[in-house]
Amino acid sequence: MNSNTYRIVPTAHDDSTAKASVKDTANSLGTHDTLRYGQRNLAEDISLGNGLQRRLDNWEETQDNLKLYMHRNLYGLHAPVRLMMERKLVGYDPHFPALKQSNIHLDILMGRDETLDVADIFADSISGP
């Protein structure tokens, strides 16, 4: 059994975003080898987010993965597949500029119908008069 599937809290560091340092990409002169490793991007070199910020960014995804894995163990493989299919169908949003944008169906499927966010309260004042 994979221990990552029952993870309640996201990890503090993301292993998939590990970047090579200049020391790893240096050529014989000690500078970054652009031909082999591509151009350097200073925005990627500077890590602005800390562990807490990454955990907060991945909180909903981790909780959703936990719920889907629990549904899989309880009801079988069809339950999370069906739920993801329903989310995809409900999430399709053709653009109608004259109508107010609200997707209560997706909120119900995601379990967000019982929570209040800032966007729920201030949605009209943020979008404009």
Short mmCIF file of N, CA and C in Angstrom, two decimals:
data_model
loop_
_atom_site.label_atom_id
_atom_site.label_comp_id
_atom_site.label_asym_id
_atom_site.label_seq_id
_atom_site.Cartn_x
_atom_site.Cartn_y
_atom_site.Cartn_z
N MET A 1 0.85 -1.17 0.00
CA MET A 1 0.00 0.00 0.00
C MET A 1 0.89 1.24 0.00
N ASN A 2 0.55 2.21 -0.80
CA ASN A 2 1.31 3.43 -0.91
C ASN A 2 0.89 4.40 0.19
N SER A 3 1.85 4.89 0.97
CA SER A 3 1.52 5.77 2.08
C SER A 3 1.10 7.16 1.62
N ASN A 4 1.43 7.54 0.38
CA ASN A 4 1.08 8.87 -0.12
C ASN A 4 -0.41 9.00 -0.40
N THR A 5 -1.11 7.90 -0.60
CA THR A 5 -2.51 7.98 -0.93
C THR A 5 -3.37 8.34 0.27
N TYR A 6 -2.92 8.04 1.47
CA TYR A 6 -3.66 8.39 2.67
C TYR A 6 -3.11 9.67 3.31
N ARG A 7 -2.43 10.47 2.55
CA ARG A 7 -1.84 11.70 3.08
C ARG A 7 -2.95 12.71 3.36
N ILE A 8 -2.97 13.22 4.59
CA ILE A 8 -3.97 14.21 4.99
C ILE A 8 -3.46 15.62 4.75
N VAL A 9 -2.18 15.85 5.02
CA VAL A 9 -1.56 17.16 4.88
C VAL A 9 -0.55 17.09 3.74
N PRO A 10 -0.50 18.10 2.87
CA PRO A 10 0.49 18.10 1.79
C PRO A 10 1.91 18.15 2.32
N THR A 11 2.85 17.69 1.52
CA THR A 11 4.24 17.73 1.93
C THR A 11 4.75 19.17 1.90
N ALA A 12 5.79 19.43 2.69
CA ALA A 12 6.36 20.78 2.76
C ALA A 12 7.18 21.09 1.53
N HIS A 13 7.75 20.09 0.91
CA HIS A 13 8.57 20.31 -0.29
C HIS A 13 8.04 19.44 -1.41
N ASP A 14 8.19 19.93 -2.61
CA ASP A 14 7.73 19.23 -3.79
C ASP A 14 8.94 18.67 -4.52
N ASP A 15 9.06 17.34 -4.59
CA ASP A 15 10.21 16.72 -5.22
C ASP A 15 10.23 16.91 -6.72
N SER A 16 9.06 17.12 -7.34
CA SER A 16 9.01 17.24 -8.79
C SER A 16 9.54 18.58 -9.27
N THR A 17 9.65 19.56 -8.38
CA THR A 17 10.14 20.87 -8.79
C THR A 17 11.61 21.08 -8.45
N ALA A 18 12.34 20.02 -8.17
CA ALA A 18 13.76 20.16 -7.86
C ALA A 18 14.50 20.64 -9.10
N LYS A 19 15.22 21.73 -8.94
CA LYS A 19 15.95 22.33 -10.05
C LYS A 19 17.44 22.11 -9.85
N ALA A 20 18.14 22.05 -10.96
CA ALA A 20 19.58 21.94 -10.90
C ALA A 20 20.17 23.32 -10.64
N SER A 21 21.21 23.36 -9.85
CA SER A 21 21.85 24.63 -9.56
C SER A 21 22.83 24.98 -10.68
N VAL A 22 23.39 26.18 -10.60
CA VAL A 22 24.37 26.61 -11.60
C VAL A 22 25.60 25.71 -11.53
N LYS A 23 25.90 25.26 -10.33
CA LYS A 23 27.05 24.36 -10.15
C LYS A 23 26.84 23.06 -10.94
N ASP A 24 25.63 22.58 -11.00
CA ASP A 24 25.33 21.35 -11.74
C ASP A 24 25.34 21.56 -13.25
N THR A 25 25.05 22.78 -13.70
CA THR A 25 24.95 23.05 -15.13
C THR A 25 26.13 23.84 -15.67
N ALA A 26 27.21 23.90 -14.91
CA ALA A 26 28.35 24.72 -15.32
C ALA A 26 29.18 24.00 -16.38
N ASN A 27 29.79 24.79 -17.27
CA ASN A 27 30.69 24.24 -18.27
C ASN A 27 32.13 24.33 -17.74
N SER A 28 33.11 24.15 -18.62
CA SER A 28 34.51 24.15 -18.18
C SER A 28 34.96 25.52 -17.68
N LEU A 29 34.29 26.57 -18.09
CA LEU A 29 34.66 27.92 -17.64
C LEU A 29 33.97 28.31 -16.33
N GLY A 30 33.07 27.48 -15.85
CA GLY A 30 32.39 27.75 -14.60
C GLY A 30 31.11 28.54 -14.74
N THR A 31 30.66 28.79 -15.96
CA THR A 31 29.41 29.52 -16.18
C THR A 31 28.32 28.54 -16.62
N HIS A 32 27.11 28.99 -16.63
CA HIS A 32 25.97 28.16 -17.01
C HIS A 32 26.07 27.77 -18.48
N ASP A 33 25.90 26.48 -18.78
CA ASP A 33 25.98 25.98 -20.16
C ASP A 33 24.60 26.08 -20.80
N THR A 34 24.40 27.14 -21.58
CA THR A 34 23.11 27.42 -22.18
C THR A 34 22.75 26.44 -23.28
N LEU A 35 23.73 25.97 -24.03
CA LEU A 35 23.43 25.07 -25.14
C LEU A 35 22.92 23.71 -24.65
N ARG A 36 23.44 23.24 -23.55
CA ARG A 36 23.00 21.93 -23.03
C ARG A 36 21.75 22.03 -22.16
N TYR A 37 21.65 23.06 -21.33
CA TYR A 37 20.60 23.12 -20.32
C TYR A 37 19.57 24.22 -20.56
N GLY A 38 19.70 24.97 -21.64
CA GLY A 38 18.74 26.03 -21.93
C GLY A 38 19.05 27.29 -21.17
N GLN A 39 18.28 28.32 -21.43
CA GLN A 39 18.52 29.60 -20.78
C GLN A 39 18.13 29.55 -19.32
N ARG A 40 18.87 30.27 -18.51
CA ARG A 40 18.56 30.37 -17.09
C ARG A 40 17.38 31.30 -16.89
N ASN A 41 16.58 30.97 -15.94
CA ASN A 41 15.45 31.81 -15.59
C ASN A 41 15.62 32.18 -14.12
N LEU A 42 15.85 33.45 -13.85
CA LEU A 42 16.08 33.87 -12.48
C LEU A 42 14.84 33.70 -11.61
N ALA A 43 13.67 33.78 -12.21
CA ALA A 43 12.44 33.60 -11.44
C ALA A 43 12.35 32.18 -10.89
N GLU A 44 12.85 31.21 -11.64
CA GLU A 44 12.85 29.83 -11.15
C GLU A 44 13.95 29.60 -10.13
N ASP A 45 15.05 30.35 -10.25
CA ASP A 45 16.16 30.19 -9.31
C ASP A 45 15.82 30.73 -7.93
N ILE A 46 15.00 31.77 -7.90
CA ILE A 46 14.63 32.37 -6.62
C ILE A 46 13.38 31.68 -6.12
N SER A 47 13.47 31.08 -4.97
CA SER A 47 12.32 30.38 -4.40
C SER A 47 11.63 31.31 -3.41
N LEU A 48 10.50 31.89 -3.84
CA LEU A 48 9.78 32.83 -2.99
C LEU A 48 8.89 32.12 -1.97
N GLY A 49 8.40 30.96 -2.32
CA GLY A 49 7.50 30.26 -1.43
C GLY A 49 8.24 29.40 -0.44
N ASN A 50 7.72 29.32 0.75
CA ASN A 50 8.31 28.44 1.75
C ASN A 50 7.44 27.19 1.88
N GLY A 51 7.75 26.34 2.83
CA GLY A 51 7.02 25.09 2.99
C GLY A 51 5.55 25.30 3.30
N LEU A 52 5.25 26.28 4.14
CA LEU A 52 3.86 26.54 4.49
C LEU A 52 3.06 27.00 3.28
N GLN A 53 3.65 27.86 2.46
CA GLN A 53 2.95 28.35 1.27
C GLN A 53 2.65 27.20 0.31
N ARG A 54 3.60 26.29 0.11
CA ARG A 54 3.35 25.14 -0.77
C ARG A 54 2.28 24.22 -0.19
N ARG A 55 2.27 24.07 1.12
CA ARG A 55 1.23 23.24 1.74
C ARG A 55 -0.15 23.86 1.54
N LEU A 56 -0.24 25.17 1.71
CA LEU A 56 -1.53 25.84 1.52
C LEU A 56 -1.99 25.77 0.07
N ASP A 57 -1.05 25.88 -0.86
CA ASP A 57 -1.40 25.81 -2.28
C ASP A 57 -1.90 24.42 -2.67
N ASN A 58 -1.38 23.38 -2.03
CA ASN A 58 -1.74 22.01 -2.38
C ASN A 58 -2.77 21.40 -1.42
N TRP A 59 -3.35 22.19 -0.54
CA TRP A 59 -4.26 21.65 0.47
C TRP A 59 -5.49 21.00 -0.16
N GLU A 60 -6.19 21.72 -1.04
CA GLU A 60 -7.42 21.18 -1.64
C GLU A 60 -7.13 19.94 -2.48
N GLU A 61 -6.04 19.97 -3.23
CA GLU A 61 -5.69 18.82 -4.07
C GLU A 61 -5.41 17.58 -3.22
N THR A 62 -4.71 17.76 -2.11
CA THR A 62 -4.41 16.62 -1.23
C THR A 62 -5.68 16.08 -0.60
N GLN A 63 -6.56 16.96 -0.14
CA GLN A 63 -7.81 16.51 0.46
C GLN A 63 -8.69 15.80 -0.57
N ASP A 64 -8.71 16.30 -1.80
CA ASP A 64 -9.49 15.68 -2.85
C ASP A 64 -8.94 14.29 -3.21
N ASN A 65 -7.62 14.18 -3.29
CA ASN A 65 -7.01 12.87 -3.57
C ASN A 65 -7.31 11.87 -2.47
N LEU A 66 -7.30 12.32 -1.22
CA LEU A 66 -7.64 11.44 -0.10
C LEU A 66 -9.08 10.95 -0.21
N LYS A 67 -10.01 11.86 -0.52
CA LYS A 67 -11.42 11.47 -0.65
C LYS A 67 -11.63 10.49 -1.80
N LEU A 68 -10.96 10.75 -2.93
CA LEU A 68 -11.10 9.86 -4.07
C LEU A 68 -10.53 8.48 -3.78
N TYR A 69 -9.41 8.42 -3.08
CA TYR A 69 -8.81 7.13 -2.73
C TYR A 69 -9.69 6.37 -1.74
N MET A 70 -10.29 7.09 -0.80
CA MET A 70 -11.19 6.44 0.15
C MET A 70 -12.43 5.90 -0.57
N HIS A 71 -12.97 6.67 -1.53
CA HIS A 71 -14.10 6.18 -2.32
C HIS A 71 -13.70 4.94 -3.11
N ARG A 72 -12.49 4.94 -3.63
CA ARG A 72 -12.03 3.77 -4.40
C ARG A 72 -11.96 2.53 -3.52
N ASN A 73 -11.46 2.68 -2.30
CA ASN A 73 -11.36 1.52 -1.41
C ASN A 73 -12.72 1.06 -0.90
N LEU A 74 -13.65 1.99 -0.71
CA LEU A 74 -14.96 1.61 -0.19
C LEU A 74 -15.90 1.06 -1.26
N TYR A 75 -15.95 1.74 -2.42
CA TYR A 75 -16.97 1.42 -3.42
C TYR A 75 -16.42 0.78 -4.68
N GLY A 76 -15.11 0.76 -4.84
CA GLY A 76 -14.53 0.20 -6.05
C GLY A 76 -14.01 1.29 -6.97
N LEU A 77 -13.38 0.87 -8.04
CA LEU A 77 -12.74 1.80 -8.95
C LEU A 77 -13.74 2.70 -9.67
N HIS A 78 -14.97 2.24 -9.84
CA HIS A 78 -15.93 3.02 -10.60
C HIS A 78 -16.33 4.32 -9.91
N ALA A 79 -16.29 4.37 -8.58
CA ALA A 79 -16.76 5.55 -7.85
C ALA A 79 -15.91 6.80 -8.13
N PRO A 80 -14.59 6.75 -7.98
CA PRO A 80 -13.84 7.98 -8.31
C PRO A 80 -13.86 8.30 -9.80
N VAL A 81 -13.93 7.30 -10.65
CA VAL A 81 -13.99 7.55 -12.09
C VAL A 81 -15.30 8.26 -12.43
N ARG A 82 -16.38 7.81 -11.84
CA ARG A 82 -17.68 8.42 -12.09
C ARG A 82 -17.72 9.85 -11.56
N LEU A 83 -17.17 10.05 -10.37
CA LEU A 83 -17.15 11.38 -9.78
C LEU A 83 -16.31 12.34 -10.61
N MET A 84 -15.17 11.90 -11.11
CA MET A 84 -14.34 12.76 -11.95
C MET A 84 -15.03 13.05 -13.29
N MET A 85 -15.75 12.07 -13.82
CA MET A 85 -16.50 12.28 -15.06
C MET A 85 -17.61 13.32 -14.84
N GLU A 86 -18.33 13.21 -13.71
CA GLU A 86 -19.38 14.18 -13.41
C GLU A 86 -18.81 15.58 -13.22
N ARG A 87 -17.66 15.68 -12.56
CA ARG A 87 -17.02 16.98 -12.39
C ARG A 87 -16.63 17.59 -13.72
N LYS A 88 -16.13 16.77 -14.62
CA LYS A 88 -15.72 17.27 -15.93
C LYS A 88 -16.94 17.76 -16.72
N LEU A 89 -18.03 17.01 -16.67
CA LEU A 89 -19.24 17.41 -17.38
C LEU A 89 -19.84 18.68 -16.82
N VAL A 90 -19.88 18.80 -15.51
CA VAL A 90 -20.47 19.97 -14.87
C VAL A 90 -19.53 21.16 -14.99
N GLY A 91 -18.23 20.91 -15.02
CA GLY A 91 -17.27 21.99 -15.10
C GLY A 91 -17.20 22.66 -16.45
N TYR A 92 -17.73 22.02 -17.49
CA TYR A 92 -17.74 22.64 -18.81
C TYR A 92 -18.63 23.86 -18.75
N ASP A 93 -18.06 25.01 -19.09
CA ASP A 93 -18.78 26.26 -18.93
C ASP A 93 -18.70 27.06 -20.22
N PRO A 94 -19.75 26.97 -21.06
CA PRO A 94 -19.74 27.83 -22.24
C PRO A 94 -19.86 29.28 -21.80
N HIS A 95 -19.23 30.14 -22.52
CA HIS A 95 -19.16 31.54 -22.12
C HIS A 95 -20.43 32.28 -22.55
N PHE A 96 -21.19 32.72 -21.56
CA PHE A 96 -22.36 33.56 -21.77
C PHE A 96 -22.13 34.87 -21.02
N PRO A 97 -21.67 35.91 -21.70
CA PRO A 97 -21.31 37.14 -20.99
C PRO A 97 -22.47 37.82 -20.28
N ALA A 98 -23.68 37.64 -20.74
CA ALA A 98 -24.81 38.33 -20.14
C ALA A 98 -25.27 37.68 -18.84
N LEU A 99 -24.90 36.42 -18.62
CA LEU A 99 -25.34 35.70 -17.43
C LEU A 99 -24.29 35.74 -16.34
N LYS A 100 -24.73 35.74 -15.10
CA LYS A 100 -23.82 35.70 -13.96
C LYS A 100 -23.18 34.31 -13.88
N GLN A 101 -21.88 34.28 -13.65
CA GLN A 101 -21.15 33.01 -13.60
C GLN A 101 -21.26 32.39 -12.22
N SER A 102 -21.86 31.23 -12.13
CA SER A 102 -21.95 30.48 -10.89
C SER A 102 -22.04 29.01 -11.26
N ASN A 103 -21.31 28.18 -10.56
CA ASN A 103 -21.33 26.76 -10.85
C ASN A 103 -21.61 26.00 -9.55
N ILE A 104 -22.85 26.07 -9.10
CA ILE A 104 -23.24 25.43 -7.85
C ILE A 104 -23.15 23.91 -7.97
N HIS A 105 -23.32 23.38 -9.17
CA HIS A 105 -23.26 21.94 -9.37
C HIS A 105 -21.85 21.42 -9.07
N LEU A 106 -20.83 22.13 -9.55
CA LEU A 106 -19.45 21.72 -9.28
C LEU A 106 -19.12 21.91 -7.81
N ASP A 107 -19.65 22.95 -7.19
CA ASP A 107 -19.42 23.14 -5.75
C ASP A 107 -20.00 21.98 -4.95
N ILE A 108 -21.15 21.48 -5.34
CA ILE A 108 -21.75 20.34 -4.64
C ILE A 108 -20.91 19.09 -4.82
N LEU A 109 -20.45 18.82 -6.05
CA LEU A 109 -19.64 17.64 -6.31
C LEU A 109 -18.28 17.71 -5.62
N MET A 110 -17.74 18.91 -5.45
CA MET A 110 -16.44 19.08 -4.79
C MET A 110 -16.58 19.15 -3.27
N GLY A 111 -17.80 19.24 -2.77
CA GLY A 111 -18.02 19.33 -1.33
C GLY A 111 -17.84 20.73 -0.78
N ARG A 112 -17.91 21.73 -1.64
CA ARG A 112 -17.74 23.11 -1.20
C ARG A 112 -19.06 23.81 -0.97
N ASP A 113 -20.17 23.08 -1.00
CA ASP A 113 -21.47 23.72 -0.83
C ASP A 113 -21.76 24.06 0.63
N GLU A 114 -21.00 23.51 1.56
CA GLU A 114 -21.23 23.77 2.97
C GLU A 114 -20.19 24.69 3.57
N THR A 115 -19.36 25.31 2.75
CA THR A 115 -18.32 26.22 3.25
C THR A 115 -18.54 27.62 2.69
N LEU A 116 -18.03 28.61 3.41
CA LEU A 116 -18.09 29.99 2.97
C LEU A 116 -16.67 30.47 2.69
N ASP A 117 -16.47 31.06 1.53
CA ASP A 117 -15.19 31.64 1.15
C ASP A 117 -15.36 33.15 1.01
N VAL A 118 -14.25 33.82 0.85
CA VAL A 118 -14.30 35.26 0.62
C VAL A 118 -15.02 35.56 -0.69
N ALA A 119 -14.81 34.73 -1.69
CA ALA A 119 -15.45 34.94 -2.99
C ALA A 119 -16.97 34.79 -2.90
N ASP A 120 -17.45 33.98 -1.97
CA ASP A 120 -18.90 33.83 -1.81
C ASP A 120 -19.54 35.10 -1.28
N ILE A 121 -18.84 35.82 -0.46
CA ILE A 121 -19.40 37.01 0.17
C ILE A 121 -19.17 38.25 -0.67
N PHE A 122 -17.95 38.40 -1.19
CA PHE A 122 -17.58 39.61 -1.90
C PHE A 122 -17.51 39.44 -3.40
N ALA A 123 -18.18 38.47 -3.97
CA ALA A 123 -18.08 38.21 -5.40
C ALA A 123 -18.61 39.38 -6.23
N ASP A 124 -19.72 39.99 -5.82
CA ASP A 124 -20.28 41.09 -6.59
C ASP A 124 -19.43 42.34 -6.50
N SER A 125 -18.85 42.61 -5.32
CA SER A 125 -18.05 43.82 -5.17
C SER A 125 -16.70 43.69 -5.86
N ILE A 126 -16.17 42.47 -5.99
CA ILE A 126 -14.89 42.27 -6.67
C ILE A 126 -15.05 42.41 -8.19
N SER A 127 -16.12 41.86 -8.72
CA SER A 127 -16.31 41.88 -10.17
C SER A 127 -16.68 43.27 -10.69
N GLY A 128 -17.15 44.14 -9.82
CA GLY A 128 -17.47 45.50 -10.25
C GLY A 128 -18.94 45.80 -10.07
N PRO A 129 -19.32 47.06 -10.28
CA PRO A 129 -20.72 47.46 -10.08
C PRO A 129 -21.64 46.96 -11.17
#
